[in-house]
Tab-separated table of C-alpha atoms in Angstrom:
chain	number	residue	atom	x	y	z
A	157	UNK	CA	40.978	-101.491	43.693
A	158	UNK	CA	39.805	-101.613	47.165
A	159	UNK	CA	40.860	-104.222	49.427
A	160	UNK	CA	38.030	-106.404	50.736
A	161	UNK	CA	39.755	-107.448	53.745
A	162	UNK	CA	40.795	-103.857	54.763
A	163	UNK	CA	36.958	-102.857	53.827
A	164	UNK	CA	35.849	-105.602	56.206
A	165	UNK	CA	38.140	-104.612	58.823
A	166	UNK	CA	37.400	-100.572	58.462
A	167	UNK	CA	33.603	-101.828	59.107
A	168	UNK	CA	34.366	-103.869	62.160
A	169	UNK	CA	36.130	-100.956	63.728
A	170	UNK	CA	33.601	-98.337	62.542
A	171	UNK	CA	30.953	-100.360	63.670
A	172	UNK	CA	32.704	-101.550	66.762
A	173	UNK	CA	30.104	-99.642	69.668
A	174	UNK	CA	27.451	-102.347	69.028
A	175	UNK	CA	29.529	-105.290	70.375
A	176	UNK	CA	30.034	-102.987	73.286
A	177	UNK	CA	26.832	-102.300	73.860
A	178	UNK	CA	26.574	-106.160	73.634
A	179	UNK	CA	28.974	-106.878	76.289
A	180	UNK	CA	27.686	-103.957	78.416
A	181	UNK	CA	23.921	-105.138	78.167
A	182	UNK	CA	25.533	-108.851	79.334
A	183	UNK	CA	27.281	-107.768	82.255
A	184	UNK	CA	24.414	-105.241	83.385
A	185	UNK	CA	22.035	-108.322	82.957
A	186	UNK	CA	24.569	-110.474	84.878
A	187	UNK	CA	24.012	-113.137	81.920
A	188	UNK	CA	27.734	-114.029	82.699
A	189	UNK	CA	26.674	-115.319	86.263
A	190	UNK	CA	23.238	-116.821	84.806
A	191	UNK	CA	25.170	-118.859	82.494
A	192	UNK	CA	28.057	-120.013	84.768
A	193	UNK	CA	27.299	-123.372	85.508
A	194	UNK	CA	24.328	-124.410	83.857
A	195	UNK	CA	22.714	-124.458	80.076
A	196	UNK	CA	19.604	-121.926	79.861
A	197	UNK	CA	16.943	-121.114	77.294
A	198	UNK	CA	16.535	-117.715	76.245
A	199	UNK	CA	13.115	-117.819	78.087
A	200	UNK	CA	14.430	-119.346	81.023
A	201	UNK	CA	17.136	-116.107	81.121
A	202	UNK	CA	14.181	-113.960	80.418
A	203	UNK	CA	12.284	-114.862	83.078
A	204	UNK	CA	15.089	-114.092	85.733
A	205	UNK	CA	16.470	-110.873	83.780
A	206	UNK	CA	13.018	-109.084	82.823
A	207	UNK	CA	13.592	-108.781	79.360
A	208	UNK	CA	11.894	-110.560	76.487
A	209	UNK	CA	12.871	-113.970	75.758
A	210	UNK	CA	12.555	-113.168	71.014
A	211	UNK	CA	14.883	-109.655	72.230
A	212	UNK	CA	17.120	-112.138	74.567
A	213	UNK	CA	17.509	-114.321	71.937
A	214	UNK	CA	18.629	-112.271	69.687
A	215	UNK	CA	21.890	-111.010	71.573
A	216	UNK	CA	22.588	-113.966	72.463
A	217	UNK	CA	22.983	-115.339	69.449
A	218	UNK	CA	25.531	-112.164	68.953
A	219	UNK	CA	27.446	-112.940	71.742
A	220	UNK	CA	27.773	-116.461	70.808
A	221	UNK	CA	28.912	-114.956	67.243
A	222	UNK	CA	31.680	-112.646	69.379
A	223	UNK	CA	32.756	-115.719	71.584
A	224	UNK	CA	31.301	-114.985	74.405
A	225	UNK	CA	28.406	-117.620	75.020
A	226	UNK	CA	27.652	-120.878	73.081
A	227	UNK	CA	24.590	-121.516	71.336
A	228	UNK	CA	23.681	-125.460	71.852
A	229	UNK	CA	20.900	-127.015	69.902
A	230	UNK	CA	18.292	-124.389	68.434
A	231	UNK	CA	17.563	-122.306	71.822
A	232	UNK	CA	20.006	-123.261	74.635
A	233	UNK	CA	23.200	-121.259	75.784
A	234	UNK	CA	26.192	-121.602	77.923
A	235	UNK	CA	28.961	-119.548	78.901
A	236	UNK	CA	32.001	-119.675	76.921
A	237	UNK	CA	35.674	-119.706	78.082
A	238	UNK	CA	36.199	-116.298	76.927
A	239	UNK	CA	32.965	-115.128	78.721
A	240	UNK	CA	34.189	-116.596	82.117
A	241	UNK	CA	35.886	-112.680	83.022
A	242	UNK	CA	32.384	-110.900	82.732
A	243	UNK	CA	31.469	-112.788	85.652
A	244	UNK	CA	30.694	-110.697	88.841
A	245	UNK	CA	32.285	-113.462	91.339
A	246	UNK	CA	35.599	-114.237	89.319
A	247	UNK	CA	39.111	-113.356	90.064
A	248	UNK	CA	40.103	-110.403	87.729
A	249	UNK	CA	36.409	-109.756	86.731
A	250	UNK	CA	36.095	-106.747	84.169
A	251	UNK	CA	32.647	-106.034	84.551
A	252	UNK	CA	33.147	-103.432	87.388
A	253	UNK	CA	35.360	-101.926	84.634
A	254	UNK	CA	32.710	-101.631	82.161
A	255	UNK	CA	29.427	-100.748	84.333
A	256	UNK	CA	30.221	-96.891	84.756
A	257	UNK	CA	31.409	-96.562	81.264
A	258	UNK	CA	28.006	-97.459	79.819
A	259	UNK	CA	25.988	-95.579	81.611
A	260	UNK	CA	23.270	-92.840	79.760
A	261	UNK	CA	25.293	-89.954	80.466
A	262	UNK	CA	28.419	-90.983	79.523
A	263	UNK	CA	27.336	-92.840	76.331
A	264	UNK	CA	25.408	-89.795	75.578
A	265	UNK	CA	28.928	-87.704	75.887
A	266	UNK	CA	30.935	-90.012	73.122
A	267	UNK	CA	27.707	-89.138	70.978
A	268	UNK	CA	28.756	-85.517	70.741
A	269	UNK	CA	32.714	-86.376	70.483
A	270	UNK	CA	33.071	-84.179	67.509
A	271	UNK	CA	31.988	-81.275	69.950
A	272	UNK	CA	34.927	-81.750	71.902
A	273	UNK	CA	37.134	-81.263	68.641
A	274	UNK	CA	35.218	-78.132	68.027
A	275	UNK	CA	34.964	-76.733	71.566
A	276	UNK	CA	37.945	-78.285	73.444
A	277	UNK	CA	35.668	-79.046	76.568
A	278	UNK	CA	34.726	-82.553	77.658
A	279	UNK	CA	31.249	-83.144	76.038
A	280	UNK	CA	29.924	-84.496	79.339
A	281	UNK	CA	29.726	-80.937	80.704
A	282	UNK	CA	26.928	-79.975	77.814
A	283	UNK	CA	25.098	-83.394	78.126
A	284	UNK	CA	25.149	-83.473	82.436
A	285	UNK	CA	25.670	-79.626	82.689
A	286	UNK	CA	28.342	-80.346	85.318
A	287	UNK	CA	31.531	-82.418	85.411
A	288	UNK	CA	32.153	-86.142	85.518
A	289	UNK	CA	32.520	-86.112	88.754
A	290	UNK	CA	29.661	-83.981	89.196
A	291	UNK	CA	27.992	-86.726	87.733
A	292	UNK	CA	29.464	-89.821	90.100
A	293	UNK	CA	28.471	-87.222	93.198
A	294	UNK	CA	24.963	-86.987	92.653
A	295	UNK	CA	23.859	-90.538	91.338
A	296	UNK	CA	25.478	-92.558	94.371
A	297	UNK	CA	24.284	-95.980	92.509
A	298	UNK	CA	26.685	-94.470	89.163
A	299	UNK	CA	29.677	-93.521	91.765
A	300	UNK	CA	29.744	-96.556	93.258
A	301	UNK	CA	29.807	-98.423	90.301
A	302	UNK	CA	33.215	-95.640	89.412
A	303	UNK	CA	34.851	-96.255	92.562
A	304	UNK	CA	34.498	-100.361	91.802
A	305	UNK	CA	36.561	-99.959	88.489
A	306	UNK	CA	39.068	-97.838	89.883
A	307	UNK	CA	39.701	-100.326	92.885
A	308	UNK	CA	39.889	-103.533	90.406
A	309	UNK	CA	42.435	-101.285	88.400
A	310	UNK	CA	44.277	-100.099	91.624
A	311	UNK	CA	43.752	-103.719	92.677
A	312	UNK	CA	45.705	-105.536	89.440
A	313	UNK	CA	48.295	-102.973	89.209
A	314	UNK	CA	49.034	-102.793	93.609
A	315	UNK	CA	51.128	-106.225	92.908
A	316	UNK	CA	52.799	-105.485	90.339
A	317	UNK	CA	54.003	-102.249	92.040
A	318	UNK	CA	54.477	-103.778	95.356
A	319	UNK	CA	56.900	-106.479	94.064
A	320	UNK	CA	58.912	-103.867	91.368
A	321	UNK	CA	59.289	-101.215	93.451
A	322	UNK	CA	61.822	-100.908	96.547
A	323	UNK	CA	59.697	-100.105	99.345
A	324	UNK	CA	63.052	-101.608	101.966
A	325	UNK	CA	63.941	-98.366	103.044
A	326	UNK	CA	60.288	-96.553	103.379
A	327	UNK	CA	58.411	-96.264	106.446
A	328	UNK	CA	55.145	-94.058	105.006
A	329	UNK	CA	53.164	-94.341	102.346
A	330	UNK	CA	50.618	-91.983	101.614
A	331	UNK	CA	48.107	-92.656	98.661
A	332	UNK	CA	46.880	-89.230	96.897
A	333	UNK	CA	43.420	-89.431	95.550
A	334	UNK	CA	43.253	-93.207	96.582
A	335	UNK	CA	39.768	-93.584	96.555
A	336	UNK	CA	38.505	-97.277	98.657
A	337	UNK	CA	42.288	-98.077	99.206
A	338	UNK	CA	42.347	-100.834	96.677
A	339	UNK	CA	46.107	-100.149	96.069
A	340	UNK	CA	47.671	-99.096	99.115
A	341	UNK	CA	46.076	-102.527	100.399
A	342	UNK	CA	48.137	-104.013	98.394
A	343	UNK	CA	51.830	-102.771	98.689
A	344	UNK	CA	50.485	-102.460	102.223
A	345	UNK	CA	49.838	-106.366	102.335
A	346	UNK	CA	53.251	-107.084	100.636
A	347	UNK	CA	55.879	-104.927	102.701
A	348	UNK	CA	54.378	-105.490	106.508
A	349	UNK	CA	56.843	-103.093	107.974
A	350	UNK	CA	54.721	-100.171	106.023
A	351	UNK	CA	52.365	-97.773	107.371
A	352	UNK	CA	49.915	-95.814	104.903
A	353	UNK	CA	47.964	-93.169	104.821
A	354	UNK	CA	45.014	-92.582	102.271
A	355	UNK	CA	43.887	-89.296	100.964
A	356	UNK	CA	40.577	-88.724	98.980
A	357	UNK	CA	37.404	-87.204	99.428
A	358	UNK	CA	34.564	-88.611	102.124
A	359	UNK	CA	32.711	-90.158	99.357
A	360	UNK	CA	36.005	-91.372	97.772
A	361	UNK	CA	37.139	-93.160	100.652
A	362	UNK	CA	33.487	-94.540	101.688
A	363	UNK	CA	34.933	-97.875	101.383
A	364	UNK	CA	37.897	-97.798	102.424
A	365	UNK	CA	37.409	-99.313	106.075
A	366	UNK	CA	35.742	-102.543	104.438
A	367	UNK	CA	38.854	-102.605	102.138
A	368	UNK	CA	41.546	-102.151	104.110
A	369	UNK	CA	40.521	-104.599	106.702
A	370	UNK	CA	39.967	-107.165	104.520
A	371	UNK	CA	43.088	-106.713	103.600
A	372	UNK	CA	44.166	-106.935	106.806
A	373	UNK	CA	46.555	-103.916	107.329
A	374	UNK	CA	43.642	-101.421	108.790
A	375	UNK	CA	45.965	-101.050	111.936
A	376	UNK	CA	48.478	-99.909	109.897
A	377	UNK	CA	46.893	-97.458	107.802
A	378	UNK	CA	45.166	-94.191	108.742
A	379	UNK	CA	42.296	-92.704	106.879
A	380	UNK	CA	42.053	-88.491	105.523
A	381	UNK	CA	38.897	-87.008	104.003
A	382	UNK	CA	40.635	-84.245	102.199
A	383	UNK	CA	40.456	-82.098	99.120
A	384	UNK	CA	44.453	-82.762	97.888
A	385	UNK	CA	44.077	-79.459	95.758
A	386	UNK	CA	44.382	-78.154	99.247
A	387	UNK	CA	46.588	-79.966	101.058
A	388	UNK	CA	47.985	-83.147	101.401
A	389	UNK	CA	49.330	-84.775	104.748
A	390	UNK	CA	53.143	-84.038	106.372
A	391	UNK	CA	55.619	-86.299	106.513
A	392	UNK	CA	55.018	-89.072	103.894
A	393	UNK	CA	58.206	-91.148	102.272
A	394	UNK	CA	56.844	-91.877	99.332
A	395	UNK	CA	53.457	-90.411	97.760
A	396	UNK	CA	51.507	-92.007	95.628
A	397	UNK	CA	49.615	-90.509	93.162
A	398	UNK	CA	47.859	-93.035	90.876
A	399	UNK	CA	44.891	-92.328	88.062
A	400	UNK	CA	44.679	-88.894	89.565
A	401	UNK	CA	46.557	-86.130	87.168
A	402	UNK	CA	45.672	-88.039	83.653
A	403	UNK	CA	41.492	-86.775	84.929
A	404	UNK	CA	42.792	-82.732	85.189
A	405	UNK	CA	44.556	-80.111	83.236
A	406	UNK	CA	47.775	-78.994	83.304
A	407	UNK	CA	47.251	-76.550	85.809
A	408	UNK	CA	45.204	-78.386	88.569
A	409	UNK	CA	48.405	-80.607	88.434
A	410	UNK	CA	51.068	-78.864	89.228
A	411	UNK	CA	48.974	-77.701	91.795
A	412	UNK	CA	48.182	-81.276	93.192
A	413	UNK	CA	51.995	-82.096	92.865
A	414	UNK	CA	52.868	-78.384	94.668
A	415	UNK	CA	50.673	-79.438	97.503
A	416	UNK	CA	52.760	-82.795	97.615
A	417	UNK	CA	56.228	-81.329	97.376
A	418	UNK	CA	55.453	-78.750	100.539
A	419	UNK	CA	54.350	-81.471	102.764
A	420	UNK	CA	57.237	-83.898	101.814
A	421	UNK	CA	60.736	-84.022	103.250
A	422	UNK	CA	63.441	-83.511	101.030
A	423	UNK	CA	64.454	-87.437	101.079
A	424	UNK	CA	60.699	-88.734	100.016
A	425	UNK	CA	59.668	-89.545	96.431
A	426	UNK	CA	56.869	-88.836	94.533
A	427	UNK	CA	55.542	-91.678	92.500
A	428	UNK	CA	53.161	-90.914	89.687
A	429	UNK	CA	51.519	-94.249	88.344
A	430	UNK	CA	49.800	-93.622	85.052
A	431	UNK	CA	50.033	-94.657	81.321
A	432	UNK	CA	53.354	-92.941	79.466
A	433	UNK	CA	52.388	-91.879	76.023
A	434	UNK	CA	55.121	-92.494	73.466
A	435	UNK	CA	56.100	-89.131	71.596
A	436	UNK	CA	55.254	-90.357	68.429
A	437	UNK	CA	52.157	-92.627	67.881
A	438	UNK	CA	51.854	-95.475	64.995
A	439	UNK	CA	50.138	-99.188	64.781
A	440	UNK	CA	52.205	-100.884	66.925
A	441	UNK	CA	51.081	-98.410	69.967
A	442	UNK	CA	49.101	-100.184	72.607
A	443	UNK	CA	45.529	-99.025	71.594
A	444	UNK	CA	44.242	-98.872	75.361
A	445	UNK	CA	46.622	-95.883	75.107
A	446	UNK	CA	44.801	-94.109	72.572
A	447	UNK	CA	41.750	-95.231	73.882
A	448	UNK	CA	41.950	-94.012	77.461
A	449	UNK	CA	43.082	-90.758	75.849
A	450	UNK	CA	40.140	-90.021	73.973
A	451	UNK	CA	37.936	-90.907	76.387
A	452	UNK	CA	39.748	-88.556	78.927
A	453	UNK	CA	38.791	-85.654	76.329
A	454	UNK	CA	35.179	-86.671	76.703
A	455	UNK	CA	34.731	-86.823	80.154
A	456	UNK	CA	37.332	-84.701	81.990
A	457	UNK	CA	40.089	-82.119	80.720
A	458	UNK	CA	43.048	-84.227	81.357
A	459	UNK	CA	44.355	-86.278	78.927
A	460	UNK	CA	47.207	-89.151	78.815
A	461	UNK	CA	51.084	-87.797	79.145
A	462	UNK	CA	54.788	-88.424	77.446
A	463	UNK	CA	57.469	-88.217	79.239
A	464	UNK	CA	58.432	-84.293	78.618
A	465	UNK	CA	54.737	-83.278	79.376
A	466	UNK	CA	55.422	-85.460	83.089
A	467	UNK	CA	58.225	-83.219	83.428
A	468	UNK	CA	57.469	-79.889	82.669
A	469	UNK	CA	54.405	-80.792	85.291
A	470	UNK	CA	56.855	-81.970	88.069
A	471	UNK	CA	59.662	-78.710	87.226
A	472	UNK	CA	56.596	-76.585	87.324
A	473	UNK	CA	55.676	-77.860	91.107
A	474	UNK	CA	59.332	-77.783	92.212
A	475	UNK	CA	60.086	-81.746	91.397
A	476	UNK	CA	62.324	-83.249	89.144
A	477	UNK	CA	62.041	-86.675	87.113
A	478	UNK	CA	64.368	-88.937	88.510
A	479	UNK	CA	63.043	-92.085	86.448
A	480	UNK	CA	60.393	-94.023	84.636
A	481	UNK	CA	60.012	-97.973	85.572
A	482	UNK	CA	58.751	-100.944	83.116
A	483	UNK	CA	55.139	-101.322	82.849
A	484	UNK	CA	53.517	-102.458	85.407
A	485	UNK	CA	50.649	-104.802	83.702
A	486	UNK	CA	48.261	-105.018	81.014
A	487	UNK	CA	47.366	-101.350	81.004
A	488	UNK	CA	50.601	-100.109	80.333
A	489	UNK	CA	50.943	-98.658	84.086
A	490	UNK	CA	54.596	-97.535	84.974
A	491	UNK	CA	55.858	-95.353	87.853
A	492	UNK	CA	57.051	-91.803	86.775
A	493	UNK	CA	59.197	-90.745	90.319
A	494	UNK	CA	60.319	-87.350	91.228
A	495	UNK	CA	62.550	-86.040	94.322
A	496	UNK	CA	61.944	-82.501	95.412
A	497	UNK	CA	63.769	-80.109	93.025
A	498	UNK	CA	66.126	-77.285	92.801
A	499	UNK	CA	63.256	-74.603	93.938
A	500	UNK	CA	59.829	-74.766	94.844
A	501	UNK	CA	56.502	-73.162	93.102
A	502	UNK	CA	54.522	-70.815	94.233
């Protein structure tokens, strides 16, 4: 006999992309920020969010069923507690998170996922005829919008890895692939006897200037337009390589780690900050894991790591493991470090 609460739950997941297309269309429509202070009408949000107040009305009355808002009376809403973090102008916002994620393109790609299963290629490349990144390149509103989420992420996890990690003994830091400088900001800001350097491409680090002086450790931190598949600046004590090798295959890693382990002296570290996939998955696995995985195989052809993937990667680029720390926040985030190894790849 079937179970109606496991039939109820099976539809909730199956069914699960229209509350994120709910959530998406609120944070696009900055409803969130709309609703932050103040109890509105859905005509009163229509008029200030060009949409149709019967249409409005409508998903707000889902959001309020998800949480999100708070239907009071017969047409009025307000923001509810658990809506306060879709705000644009709140402290650990996710909507930067979610705005590049939604977008046509890459919506479009999760609509062929199955073609990934059949082909092996990210399903972007047959909807955009290019890469992901391809994509974020030549729609500078949509890259913008991708270089936001990866700052809040480099942002939240920057503390955590400034405070866990011993930085006493390092003079230079240089950030692989660090895109606006969101996280060497940070371990910049907590260890001021620290100097960084941050490596990405010219569109990548676009706003880093802004970032890093805001931060206030621009005078201690130079900037590199460079493609790290080939070459990475000399002389670094620790490098940082964070949300970089989980977007590429196995190949265009060990060559991004090779460039690393040339320019490094034999006492400097490597310090890969990513998700660690457990060898064996089952319900009690973190589903972000899972998550992030999947929708690695639909955009890009990397994919999330266990620990004896990580190190076949660093042998093959001359490295060896020398540890894995605790995670380093809600995303599951820990430091995978290498030293320079016995030999060195080609």
């Amino acid at each position: 006999m079937i179970d109606p609460m496991a039939a109820a739950n099976l539809y909730r997941l199956a069914f699960g992309f229209i509350p994120a297309q709910m959530i998406h269309a609120a944070a696009r429509l900055r409803l969130p920020d709309l609703l932050a202070e103040q109890t509105l009408t859905a005509e009163e949000l229509a008029a200030r969010t060009d949409t149709r107040a019967p249409a409005l009305r409508r998903l707000l009355r889902g959001l309020a069923a998800i949480g999100l808002v708070e239907e009071q009376g017969e047409n009025g809403f307000r923001l509810a507690p658990a809506g306060q973090l879709l705000r644009s102008d709140v402290e650990g916002s996710v909507r930067p998170m979610l705005l590049p994620y939604f977008g046509e393109a890459v919506w479009a790609s999760w609509g062929r996922f199955t073609d990934c299963l059949r082909t092996g290629r990210p399903a972007v490349e047959s909807v955009t005829g290019g890469s992901v990144f391809d994509l974020f390149a030549a729609d500078p509103e949509l890259g913008a919008e991708f270089h936001a989420a990866m700052a809040v992420s480099g942002g939240a996890e920057a503390q955590a890895l400034a405070r866990s990690y011993d930085f006493d003994d390092v003079k230079t830091v240089v950030d692989v692939g660090g895109g606006n400088g969101a996280l060497l900001a940070g371990v910049l800001g907590h260890h001021p006897h620290l100097r960084g350097i941050l490596v990405d491409t010219p569109v990548g680090v676009a706003g880093a200037p802004d970032t890093l002086a805001a931060a206030g450790v621009a005078d201690r931190c130079e900037i590199r337009a460079r493609d790290f598949f080939a070459s990475v600046p000399e002389g670094g004590d620790r490098y940082v390589i964070k949300s970089v090798l989980h977007d590429w295959d196995d190949e265009s890693c060990v060559t991004i780690l090779s460039n690393c382990r040339r320019a490094m002296p034999d006492t400097a570290r490597v310090l890969i900050v990513e998700v660690v996939a457990p060898p064996v998955v089952d319900t009690t696995t973190d589903p972000f894991l899972t998550v992030s995985d999947l929708n690695l195989m639909v955009l890009t052809h990397g994919r999330e790591r266990t620990e004896e993937e990580f190190t076949h990667l660093l042998q093959a680029a001359g490295l060896e493991l020398t540890g894995i720390g605790a995670p380093l926040g809600f995303s599951g985030y820990r430091v995978v470090e290498a030293r320079t190894g016995a030999g060195v790849a080609e």
